[in-house]
CSV table of C-alpha atoms and ligand atoms in Angstrom, one decimal:
chain,number,residue,atom,x,y,z
A,1250,MET,CA,-64.7,18.4,91.1
A,1251,ILE,CA,-61.1,16.7,89.9
A,1252,VAL,CA,-61.6,13.1,90.2
A,1253,VAL,CA,-58.6,10.4,89.3
A,1254,ARG,CA,-58.4,6.7,89.3
A,1255,PHE,CA,-55.9,3.9,89.8
A,1256,ALA,CA,-56.9,0.9,87.9
A,1257,PRO,CA,-55.0,-2.3,88.8
A,1258,SER,CA,-55.5,-5.7,87.1
A,1259,PRO,CA,-55.4,-7.7,90.1
A,1260,THR,CA,-53.5,-10.4,88.1
A,1261,GLY,CA,-50.3,-10.2,90.2
A,1262,TYR,CA,-48.6,-8.8,93.1
A,1263,MET,CA,-48.7,-5.0,93.6
A,1264,HIS,CA,-45.0,-3.9,92.4
A,1265,ILE,CA,-43.1,-0.5,92.5
A,1266,GLY,CA,-44.6,0.5,89.1
A,1267,ASN,CA,-48.4,0.1,90.5
A,1268,LEU,CA,-47.4,1.9,93.5
A,1269,ARG,CA,-46.0,4.4,91.9
A,1270,THR,CA,-49.2,5.2,89.4
A,1271,ALA,CA,-51.2,4.9,92.7
A,1272,MET,CA,-49.1,7.6,94.2
A,1273,LEU,CA,-48.8,10.2,91.4
A,1274,ASN,CA,-52.5,10.0,91.2
A,1275,TYR,CA,-53.1,10.4,94.7
A,1276,LEU,CA,-50.3,13.4,95.0
A,1277,PHE,CA,-51.9,15.0,92.1
A,1278,ALA,CA,-55.5,14.7,93.9
A,1279,LEU,CA,-54.1,15.8,97.2
A,1280,ASN,CA,-52.6,19.0,95.3
A,1281,LYS,CA,-55.6,20.1,94.1
A,1282,LYS,CA,-57.4,19.6,97.3
A,1283,GLN,CA,-54.9,21.8,98.8
A,1284,ALA,CA,-55.9,24.3,96.0
A,1285,GLY,CA,-59.5,24.1,97.1
A,1286,GLU,CA,-60.5,22.1,94.8
A,1287,ASP,CA,-63.3,18.9,95.4
A,1288,VAL,CA,-61.1,15.9,94.8
A,1289,SER,CA,-62.2,12.3,94.4
A,1290,PHE,CA,-59.8,8.9,94.3
A,1291,VAL,CA,-61.8,5.6,92.6
A,1292,LEU,CA,-60.0,2.7,92.9
A,1293,ARG,CA,-60.9,0.3,90.3
A,1294,MET,CA,-60.5,-3.1,89.8
A,1295,ASP,CA,-59.5,-4.4,86.5
A,1296,ASP,CA,-60.8,-7.4,86.8
A,1297,THR,CA,-62.5,-8.9,84.0
A,1298,ASP,CA,-60.0,-11.1,83.4
A,1299,ARG,CA,-61.3,-14.3,85.3
A,1300,GLU,CA,-58.8,-16.6,84.7
A,1301,ARG,CA,-56.0,-14.3,85.9
A,1302,SER,CA,-57.6,-12.1,88.3
A,1303,LYS,CA,-57.1,-13.6,91.9
A,1304,PRO,CA,-58.5,-12.2,95.3
A,1305,GLU,CA,-54.9,-12.8,96.9
A,1306,TYR,CA,-53.5,-9.8,94.3
A,1307,GLU,CA,-56.6,-8.0,95.0
A,1308,ALA,CA,-55.9,-8.2,98.7
A,1309,ALA,CA,-52.3,-6.9,98.1
A,1310,VAL,CA,-53.7,-3.9,96.8
A,1311,TYR,CA,-55.6,-3.0,99.6
A,1312,GLU,CA,-53.0,-3.8,101.4
A,1313,GLY,CA,-50.0,-1.8,99.7
A,1314,LEU,CA,-52.2,1.1,99.1
A,1315,ASN,CA,-53.1,0.8,103.1
A,1316,TRP,CA,-49.7,0.5,103.8
A,1317,MET,CA,-48.7,3.6,101.5
A,1318,ASN,CA,-51.5,5.7,103.3
A,1319,VAL,CA,-53.1,6.2,100.1
A,1320,LYS,CA,-57.0,6.4,100.8
A,1321,TRP,CA,-59.7,5.9,98.4
A,1322,ASP,CA,-63.2,7.4,98.1
A,1323,ARG,CA,-64.7,4.9,95.7
A,1324,LEU,CA,-64.0,1.4,95.4
A,1325,GLU,CA,-65.2,-0.2,92.0
A,1326,HIS,CA,-65.1,-4.0,90.3
A,1327,GLN,CA,-65.0,-4.2,86.4
A,1328,PHE,CA,-66.4,-7.7,86.5
A,1329,GLN,CA,-69.6,-6.3,88.2
A,1330,ARG,CA,-70.5,-4.2,85.2
A,1331,LEU,CA,-70.5,-6.4,82.6
A,1332,GLU,CA,-74.0,-5.8,81.7
A,1333,ARG,CA,-73.6,-1.9,81.5
A,1334,TYR,CA,-70.5,-3.0,79.0
A,1335,ASN,CA,-73.0,-4.8,76.8
A,1336,GLU,CA,-75.4,-2.1,77.4
A,1337,VAL,CA,-73.0,0.7,75.5
A,1338,LEU,CA,-71.8,-2.2,73.4
A,1339,GLU,CA,-75.3,-2.3,71.7
A,1340,GLN,CA,-75.2,1.5,72.0
A,1341,LEU,CA,-72.1,1.6,69.8
A,1342,ARG,CA,-73.5,-1.1,67.4
A,1343,LYS,CA,-76.2,1.0,66.7
A,1344,GLN,CA,-74.2,3.9,65.7
A,1345,GLY,CA,-72.1,1.9,63.0
A,1346,ARG,CA,-69.1,1.6,65.1
A,1347,VAL,CA,-68.8,-1.9,65.9
A,1348,TYR,CA,-68.2,-4.6,63.2
A,1349,ALA,CA,-67.8,-8.5,63.8
A,1350,CYS,CA,-64.7,-10.3,62.5
A,1351,TYR,CA,-63.9,-14.4,62.3
A,1352,GLU,CA,-60.1,-14.4,62.1
A,1353,THR,CA,-58.5,-16.8,64.3
A,1354,ALA,CA,-55.4,-15.8,66.5
A,1355,GLU,CA,-53.2,-17.6,63.7
A,1356,GLU,CA,-54.6,-15.8,60.8
A,1357,LEU,CA,-54.4,-12.7,62.4
A,1358,GLU,CA,-50.5,-13.3,63.3
A,1359,TYR,CA,-50.0,-14.2,59.8
A,1360,LYS,CA,-51.5,-11.0,58.2
A,1361,ARG,CA,-49.3,-9.6,60.9
A,1362,ARG,CA,-46.3,-11.1,59.4
A,1363,ARG,CA,-47.0,-10.7,56.3
A,1364,GLN,CA,-47.2,-6.8,56.3
A,1365,LEU,CA,-44.2,-6.2,58.6
A,1366,ALA,CA,-42.2,-8.8,55.8
A,1367,ARG,CA,-43.6,-5.8,53.2
A,1368,LYS,CA,-42.7,-3.4,55.2
A,1369,MET,CA,-46.1,-2.2,56.2
A,1370,PRO,CA,-47.1,-1.2,59.6
A,1371,PRO,CA,-49.0,-4.1,61.0
A,1372,ILE,CA,-52.6,-2.4,61.0
A,1373,TYR,CA,-55.8,-4.5,61.0
A,1374,ASP,CA,-57.0,-4.7,57.3
A,1375,ARG,CA,-60.6,-4.2,58.4
A,1376,ALA,CA,-61.6,-7.6,56.5
A,1377,GLY,CA,-64.5,-8.1,58.9
A,1378,MET,CA,-66.0,-4.8,58.0
A,1379,HIS,CA,-66.3,-6.0,54.2
A,1380,LEU,CA,-67.7,-9.8,54.8
A,1381,THR,CA,-70.8,-10.5,52.5
A,1382,GLU,CA,-73.9,-12.6,54.3
A,1383,GLU,CA,-72.3,-15.6,52.2
A,1384,GLN,CA,-69.0,-15.3,53.9
A,1385,ILE,CA,-70.6,-15.0,57.2
A,1386,LYS,CA,-72.6,-17.7,57.1
A,1387,ALA,CA,-70.1,-20.0,56.2
A,1388,TYR,CA,-67.8,-19.0,59.0
A,1389,GLU,CA,-70.7,-20.0,61.2
A,1390,ALA,CA,-71.1,-23.0,59.8
A,1391,GLU,CA,-67.2,-23.7,60.2
A,1392,GLY,CA,-68.7,-23.2,64.1
A,1393,ARG,CA,-66.2,-19.9,64.3
A,1394,LYS,CA,-67.5,-17.3,66.6
A,1395,PRO,CA,-67.1,-13.6,66.0
A,1396,HIS,CA,-65.1,-11.4,68.1
A,1397,TYR,CA,-65.8,-7.6,67.5
A,1398,ARG,CA,-63.7,-4.7,66.7
A,1399,PHE,CA,-64.6,-1.0,67.5
A,1400,VAL,CA,-64.2,1.2,64.2
A,1401,LEU,CA,-62.0,4.2,64.4
A,1402,GLU,CA,-62.4,7.1,62.3
A,1403,HIS,CA,-59.2,7.8,60.0
A,1404,LYS,CA,-59.0,11.2,61.3
A,1405,GLU,CA,-56.5,13.2,63.5
A,1406,ILE,CA,-56.6,12.6,67.0
A,1407,SER,CA,-54.8,15.0,69.5
A,1408,TRP,CA,-54.5,16.0,73.4
A,1409,ASP,CA,-52.4,18.0,75.5
A,1410,ASP,CA,-50.5,15.9,77.6
A,1411,MET,CA,-49.6,16.8,81.0
A,1412,VAL,CA,-46.1,15.0,80.5
A,1413,ARG,CA,-45.8,14.8,76.9
A,1414,GLY,CA,-47.3,18.0,75.6
A,1415,HIS,CA,-49.1,18.2,72.5
A,1416,CYS,CA,-49.8,14.3,71.4
A,1417,THR,CA,-50.9,13.6,68.0
A,1418,TYR,CA,-52.0,10.3,66.1
A,1419,HIS,CA,-53.8,9.4,63.3
A,1420,GLY,CA,-56.8,7.0,63.3
A,1421,ASP,CA,-55.6,5.2,60.1
A,1422,LYS,CA,-52.3,4.4,61.6
A,1423,LEU,CA,-54.1,2.5,64.1
A,1424,SER,CA,-56.0,-1.1,64.2
A,1425,ASP,CA,-59.2,-1.0,65.0
A,1426,PRO,CA,-59.5,-2.2,68.7
A,1427,ILE,CA,-61.3,-5.8,69.4
A,1428,ILE,CA,-63.7,-5.0,72.2
A,1429,VAL,CA,-65.4,-8.0,72.6
A,1430,ARG,CA,-63.6,-11.6,72.6
A,1431,GLU,CA,-64.7,-14.9,70.8
A,1432,ASP,CA,-66.1,-15.8,74.3
A,1433,GLY,CA,-67.9,-12.6,74.8
A,1434,THR,CA,-65.7,-11.0,77.0
A,1435,PHE,CA,-64.6,-7.6,77.3
A,1436,PRO,CA,-60.6,-6.9,76.9
A,1437,TYR,CA,-59.1,-3.6,78.6
A,1438,MET,CA,-60.1,-1.2,76.7
A,1439,LEU,CA,-63.4,-0.4,76.3
A,1440,PRO,CA,-64.7,-1.1,80.0
A,1441,SER,CA,-62.0,1.2,80.8
A,1442,VAL,CA,-63.7,4.3,79.0
A,1443,ILE,CA,-67.3,3.5,80.4
A,1444,ASP,CA,-66.1,3.5,83.9
A,1445,ASP,CA,-64.1,6.7,83.2
A,1446,ILE,CA,-67.3,8.1,81.5
A,1447,ASP,CA,-69.6,6.9,84.4
A,1448,PHE,CA,-67.4,7.7,87.2
A,1449,GLY,CA,-66.9,11.3,86.4
A,1450,ILE,CA,-63.0,10.4,86.0
A,1451,THR,CA,-61.5,14.5,85.0
A,1452,HIS,CA,-57.8,13.1,85.1
A,1453,ILE,CA,-56.3,10.0,84.0
A,1454,ILE,CA,-52.8,9.3,85.0
A,1455,ARG,CA,-51.0,6.2,83.8
A,1456,GLY,CA,-48.0,4.6,82.4
A,1457,GLU,CA,-46.7,5.6,78.9
A,1458,ASP,CA,-47.3,1.9,77.6
A,1459,HIS,CA,-50.9,3.4,77.5
A,1460,VAL,CA,-50.2,6.4,74.8
A,1461,THR,CA,-51.6,4.6,72.1
A,1462,ASN,CA,-54.6,3.6,73.9
A,1463,THR,CA,-55.2,7.0,74.8
A,1464,ALA,CA,-55.7,7.7,71.2
A,1465,VAL,CA,-57.9,4.9,70.4
A,1466,GLN,CA,-59.7,5.9,73.5
A,1467,ILE,CA,-60.3,9.1,73.1
A,1468,GLN,CA,-62.4,8.1,69.7
A,1469,MET,CA,-64.4,6.2,72.1
A,1470,PHE,CA,-65.0,8.8,74.6
A,1471,GLU,CA,-66.1,11.3,71.4
A,1472,ALA,CA,-68.2,8.0,70.6
A,1473,LEU,CA,-70.3,8.1,73.6
A,1474,GLY,CA,-70.7,11.8,73.5
A,1475,ALA,CA,-68.8,12.4,76.9
A,1476,PRO,CA,-66.0,14.7,77.6
A,1477,ILE,CA,-62.5,13.7,76.9
A,1478,PRO,CA,-60.4,13.6,80.5
A,1479,VAL,CA,-57.1,15.3,80.7
A,1480,PHE,CA,-54.3,12.9,80.4
A,1481,GLY,CA,-50.7,12.5,81.8
A,1482,HIS,CA,-48.3,9.5,80.9
A,1483,PRO,CA,-45.4,9.8,82.7
A,1484,PRO,CA,-42.8,7.3,81.3
A,1485,LEU,CA,-42.1,3.8,83.0
A,1486,LEU,CA,-39.0,3.3,85.2
A,1487,THR,CA,-36.2,2.0,84.4
A,1488,GLY,CA,-33.5,-0.9,86.0
A,1489,LYS,CA,-29.9,0.2,86.8
A,1490,GLU,CA,-28.8,-1.4,83.2
A,1491,GLY,CA,-30.6,1.6,81.7
A,1492,LYS,CA,-33.3,-0.6,79.8
A,1493,LEU,CA,-36.8,-1.8,81.2
A,1494,SER,CA,-35.7,-5.1,83.5
A,1495,LYS,CA,-38.6,-7.2,85.1
A,1496,ARG,CA,-36.2,-7.1,88.3
A,1497,THR,CA,-37.1,-3.3,88.7
A,1498,GLY,CA,-40.7,-4.1,87.6
A,1499,SER,CA,-41.3,-6.5,89.9
A,1500,VAL,CA,-39.8,-5.3,93.3
A,1501,SER,CA,-43.1,-5.7,95.6
A,1502,PHE,CA,-44.0,-3.6,98.3
A,1503,ARG,CA,-43.5,-6.1,100.7
A,1504,GLU,CA,-40.2,-7.0,100.3
A,1505,LEU,CA,-39.3,-3.4,100.7
A,1506,ARG,CA,-41.8,-3.3,103.8
A,1507,ALA,CA,-40.2,-6.3,105.1
A,1508,ASP,CA,-36.8,-4.4,104.7
A,1509,GLY,CA,-37.5,-1.5,106.6
A,1510,ILE,CA,-38.1,0.8,104.0
A,1511,GLU,CA,-40.5,3.5,105.0
A,1512,PRO,CA,-43.7,4.3,102.6
A,1513,MET,CA,-43.0,8.3,103.2
A,1514,THR,CA,-39.2,6.7,101.8
A,1515,ILE,CA,-40.9,5.4,98.7
A,1516,ALA,CA,-43.6,8.4,98.1
A,1517,CYS,CA,-40.6,11.1,98.6
A,1518,LEU,CA,-38.6,9.4,96.1
A,1519,LEU,CA,-41.4,8.6,93.4
A,1520,ALA,CA,-42.7,12.3,93.5
A,1521,LYS,CA,-39.3,13.3,92.2
A,1522,LEU,CA,-38.0,10.3,90.3
A,1523,GLY,CA,-38.2,11.7,86.6
A,1524,THR,CA,-38.2,15.4,87.5
A,1525,SER,CA,-35.0,17.1,87.8
A,1526,ASP,CA,-35.8,18.3,91.4
A,1527,ALA,CA,-34.0,17.0,94.4
A,1528,VAL,CA,-35.8,14.8,96.8
A,1529,VAL,CA,-37.7,16.5,99.5
A,1530,VAL,CA,-38.1,14.9,102.9
A,1531,GLU,CA,-41.7,15.1,104.4
A,1532,ASN,CA,-43.1,12.5,106.8
A,1533,THR,CA,-47.1,12.9,105.3
A,1534,LEU,CA,-48.5,12.9,101.9
A,1535,GLU,CA,-50.3,15.8,102.6
A,1536,LYS,CA,-47.2,17.9,103.5
A,1537,LEU,CA,-45.1,16.0,100.2
A,1538,ALA,CA,-48.2,16.8,97.9
A,1539,PRO,CA,-47.4,20.7,97.3
A,1540,HIS,CA,-43.7,19.9,95.9
A,1541,PHE,CA,-45.5,17.8,93.5
A,1542,ASP,CA,-45.7,18.9,89.9
A,1543,LEU,CA,-46.7,16.4,87.1
A,1544,THR,CA,-45.7,19.0,84.2
A,1545,LYS,CA,-42.3,18.6,85.8
A,1546,PHE,CA,-41.9,15.2,85.0
A,1547,GLY,CA,-39.4,14.9,81.6
A,1548,ARG,CA,-39.8,12.4,78.9
A,1549,ALA,CA,-36.7,10.1,79.8
A,1550,GLN,CA,-37.1,7.0,81.7
A,1551,PRO,CA,-36.3,7.3,85.1
A,1552,HIS,CA,-34.1,5.1,86.3
A,1553,PHE,CA,-35.4,3.8,89.6
A,1554,ASP,CA,-32.6,1.8,92.3
A,1555,THR,CA,-33.8,0.2,95.1
A,1556,GLU,CA,-30.4,1.5,96.6
A,1557,ASP,CA,-31.7,4.9,96.2
A,1558,LEU,CA,-34.5,4.0,98.6
A,1559,PHE,CA,-31.8,2.6,101.2
A,1560,LYS,CA,-30.3,5.9,100.9
A,1561,LEU,CA,-33.2,8.3,101.5
A,1562,ASN,CA,-34.5,5.7,104.0
A,1563,PRO,CA,-32.7,7.2,107.0
A,1564,ARG,CA,-33.5,10.8,106.6
A,1565,ILE,CA,-37.4,9.8,106.4
A,1566,VAL,CA,-36.8,7.8,109.6
A,1567,HIS,CA,-35.3,11.1,111.3
A,1568,ALA,CA,-38.0,13.1,110.0
A,1569,LEU,CA,-40.6,11.0,111.7
A,1570,ASP,CA,-43.3,12.5,113.6
A,1571,PHE,CA,-42.6,12.0,117.6
A,1572,ASN,CA,-46.3,11.0,117.7
A,1573,ASP,CA,-46.1,8.6,114.9
A,1574,VAL,CA,-43.4,7.1,116.5
A,1575,ASN,CA,-45.3,6.1,119.4
A,1576,ASN,CA,-48.3,5.0,117.8
A,1577,ARG,CA,-46.3,2.7,115.9
A,1578,LEU,CA,-44.6,1.1,119.1
A,1579,THR,CA,-47.7,0.9,120.8
A,1580,LYS,CA,-49.4,-0.7,117.7
A,1581,ASP,CA,-46.3,-3.3,118.2
A,1582,GLY,CA,-47.4,-3.9,121.7
A,1583,LYS,CA,-44.4,-1.9,123.0
A,1584,GLU,CA,-44.2,0.8,125.7
A,1585,PRO,CA,-44.2,4.3,124.2
A,1586,VAL,CA,-40.8,6.4,124.2
A,1587,SER,CA,-40.0,9.7,125.6
A,1588,GLU,CA,-39.3,12.6,122.8
A,1589,GLN,CA,-36.0,13.0,124.7
A,1590,PHE,CA,-35.6,9.3,124.0
A,1591,TRP,CA,-36.5,9.8,120.3
A,1592,ASN,CA,-34.7,12.8,119.6
A,1593,ALA,CA,-31.1,11.5,121.1
A,1594,VAL,CA,-31.5,8.1,119.0
A,1595,SER,CA,-33.1,8.7,116.0
A,1596,PRO,CA,-30.0,10.1,114.3
A,1597,ASN,CA,-28.5,7.0,114.9
A,1598,ILE,CA,-31.3,4.7,113.2
A,1599,ASP,CA,-31.5,3.8,109.4
A,1600,LYS,CA,-34.7,1.8,110.1
A,1601,PHE,CA,-37.3,2.4,111.9
A,1602,ALA,CA,-36.9,-1.1,114.2
A,1603,ASP,CA,-33.2,-0.2,114.6
A,1604,ILE,CA,-35.6,1.9,117.6
A,1605,TYR,CA,-36.0,-1.7,119.3
A,1606,ASN,CA,-32.1,-2.0,120.0
A,1607,TRP,CA,-31.6,1.3,121.4
A,1608,ILE,CA,-34.9,0.8,123.5
A,1609,ASP,CA,-33.3,-2.5,125.0
A,1610,ILE,CA,-30.0,-0.8,125.2
A,1611,CYS,CA,-31.2,1.6,127.3
A,1612,GLY,CA,-33.9,0.1,129.0
A,1613,SER,CA,-32.7,-3.1,129.9
A,1614,GLU,CA,-30.2,-3.8,133.1
A,1615,LYS,CA,-27.3,-4.9,130.8
A,1616,VAL,CA,-24.0,-4.1,132.1
A,1617,PHE,CA,-21.1,-4.3,129.1
A,1618,ASP,CA,-17.9,-6.1,128.9
A,1619,LEU,CA,-15.1,-4.0,128.9
A,1620,SER,CA,-11.1,-4.7,129.0
A,1621,ALA,CA,-9.4,-4.6,132.4
A,1622,GLU,CA,-7.9,-1.1,131.6
A,1623,ASP,CA,-11.1,0.4,130.3
A,1624,ARG,CA,-13.1,-0.9,133.5
A,1625,GLU,CA,-10.7,0.8,135.9
A,1626,PHE,CA,-10.8,4.0,133.9
A,1627,VAL,CA,-14.7,4.3,133.9
A,1628,ARG,CA,-14.9,3.1,137.4
A,1629,GLN,CA,-12.7,5.9,138.5
A,1630,SER,CA,-14.8,8.0,136.6
A,1631,ALA,CA,-18.2,7.1,138.2
A,1632,ASP,CA,-16.7,8.4,141.3
A,1633,LEU,CA,-16.6,11.8,139.7
A,1634,LEU,CA,-20.3,11.6,138.7
A,1635,GLU,CA,-22.5,13.5,141.1
A,1636,ASN,CA,-25.6,12.0,142.2
A,1637,LYS,CA,-28.4,14.5,141.2
A,1638,PRO,CA,-30.6,14.9,138.1
A,1639,PHE,CA,-29.1,14.6,135.0
A,1640,ASP,CA,-29.6,17.1,132.0
A,1641,GLU,CA,-27.8,17.5,128.9
A,1642,THR,CA,-25.4,19.7,130.7
A,1643,THR,CA,-24.1,16.7,132.9
A,1644,PHE,CA,-22.2,14.7,130.6
A,1645,SER,CA,-19.8,18.0,129.7
A,1646,GLU,CA,-19.6,18.9,133.3
A,1647,TRP,CA,-18.6,15.2,134.4
A,1648,THR,CA,-16.0,14.8,131.5
A,1649,ALA,CA,-14.4,17.9,132.3
A,1650,LYS,CA,-14.0,16.5,135.9
A,1651,ILE,CA,-12.6,13.2,134.3
A,1652,LYS,CA,-10.4,15.2,131.9
A,1653,GLU,CA,-8.7,17.0,134.8
A,1654,LYS,CA,-8.2,14.1,137.3
A,1655,THR,CA,-7.0,12.1,134.6
A,1656,GLY,CA,-5.5,13.6,131.9
A,1657,ARG,CA,-7.5,11.9,129.5
A,1658,LYS,CA,-8.8,13.6,126.7
A,1659,GLY,CA,-10.6,13.2,123.1
A,1660,LYS,CA,-11.2,9.4,122.2
A,1661,ASP,CA,-9.4,8.0,125.2
A,1662,LEU,CA,-12.0,9.6,127.5
A,1663,PHE,CA,-15.1,9.0,125.5
A,1664,HIS,CA,-14.6,5.5,124.0
A,1665,PRO,CA,-14.5,3.6,126.8
A,1666,LEU,CA,-17.5,5.3,128.2
A,1667,ARG,CA,-19.5,5.0,125.3
A,1668,LEU,CA,-18.8,1.0,125.4
A,1669,ALA,CA,-19.6,1.2,129.1
A,1670,LEU,CA,-22.7,2.7,128.5
A,1671,THR,CA,-23.8,1.3,125.5
A,1672,GLY,CA,-22.0,-1.8,124.9
A,1673,LEU,CA,-21.2,-0.5,121.2
A,1674,GLU,CA,-18.6,1.9,119.1
A,1675,GLN,CA,-21.0,4.4,118.0
A,1676,GLY,CA,-24.5,5.7,118.8
A,1677,PRO,CA,-26.3,8.4,119.9
A,1678,GLU,CA,-24.7,11.6,121.4
A,1679,LEU,CA,-23.9,10.3,125.2
A,1680,LYS,CA,-24.7,14.0,126.7
A,1681,MET,CA,-28.2,13.1,125.2
A,1682,LEU,CA,-28.4,9.7,126.6
A,1683,LEU,CA,-26.8,10.0,129.8
A,1684,PRO,CA,-30.8,11.6,131.1
A,1685,ILE,CA,-32.1,8.8,129.5
A,1686,LEU,CA,-30.0,6.3,131.4
A,1687,GLY,CA,-30.2,8.5,134.9
A,1688,TYR,CA,-27.9,8.0,137.7
A,1689,GLU,CA,-28.4,4.6,138.8
A,1690,LYS,CA,-28.0,2.9,135.7
A,1691,THR,CA,-25.4,4.9,134.7
A,1692,ILE,CA,-23.0,4.1,137.8
A,1693,ALA,CA,-24.1,0.8,137.5
A,1694,ARG,CA,-23.2,0.4,133.7
A,1695,LEU,CA,-19.5,2.0,134.9
A,1696,LYS,CA,-18.8,-0.2,138.1
A,1697,GLY,CA,-19.5,-3.1,135.9
K,237,LIG,N1,-55.3,-2.1,84.1
K,237,LIG,C1,-54.5,-1.2,83.3
K,237,LIG,C2,-53.5,-1.4,83.8
K,237,LIG,O1,-53.1,-1.6,84.9
K,237,LIG,C3,-55.3,-0.1,83.7
K,237,LIG,C4,-54.8,1.4,82.4
K,237,LIG,C5,-55.4,2.7,83.2
K,237,LIG,O2,-55.2,3.2,83.8
K,237,LIG,O3,-56.4,2.9,82.3
K,237,LIG,O4,-52.7,-1.3,82.9
């Protein structure tokens, strides 16, 4: 059984970085499923921060994942599991892995600065571990409340990362992490491990900003006697300027959606961004999954540029499945189109919404304005058009006759016809458009 999870903190709107983590986990799981494994995708809301977690942010996670077609098998909320976290805390306490500390945030900051000034790494000095009964009483009498830290064993910590290869840390180079705040709330670190254990997470794929957390969390898994999941930490995305930019991280899926970017455009790009492979164009996540391989992700931070999405989008739109096209049109309250229509217009649209232009152009009773000279020419051409069912050969037979009769060829011949039939300089191949328009409409547009 392979169990992955996506664990967003609903403290802000879902952005491309979050979507990427979700997508990499999902593609990873799909890939395993296609190899015959049982898989499960857990969506976990890391919502212990009650001040900053908001229902609208949580709703945006569901909306974003639904839009991307990422389906979860299980939904969990950390805030509903506080009792469980306290239970595990008690267990760790009994194991001697927890100690109380009384420093204020300012005191900790002061210690940190002093260490840095002495060119020492800013590792917590474990003062709390050595407090006497009297000192504790004195702190309590001052009205101070303790926060609690987890005791890291001072030994080597290592794991084989799916992206980074063999990783090694040493416990004495890390600060004992705070696992309970002064107000009794739990920071991210321990609840995440408890959940990963309780929900049977086998593979953790998350950004490289969590690498150090992984070293700490591995000791928590060990302390709780649980198997250590397999980890994969892809490098974070960077912006255009080559450094982490807020702009990059904050591109929201809503903006992209409003700009006509397809969810599969995002998925296809993210599946390969950071590898040396070319992007593959597929129209479902299921078809994309076989092309996904986390071990191909490099260590360099990949550049993410929304321009790349805009460049890729037309290819994705052209590859849309015809049935999906009609499902979308029907959902939008529009009439379905014929496959012939889709094949004719799809090479000419960059965004799905462009289809509405073509539905309008082909479906309406419009007649387009032309210069007097062009009108005269196309009227003449109309007389050469036979009234019989149109197919894809009609156009070439017809234009051969026009050429013979008028001596026009190339652009001089085709351009006025295109303007008369579509009102536009460019568009679908006329040989494909003619059968869609049909005899009556074609004649009406030519005659003006
Ligand atoms: N809520 C954490 C985050 O958004 C989850 C980290 C993890 O995947 O463990 O960064």
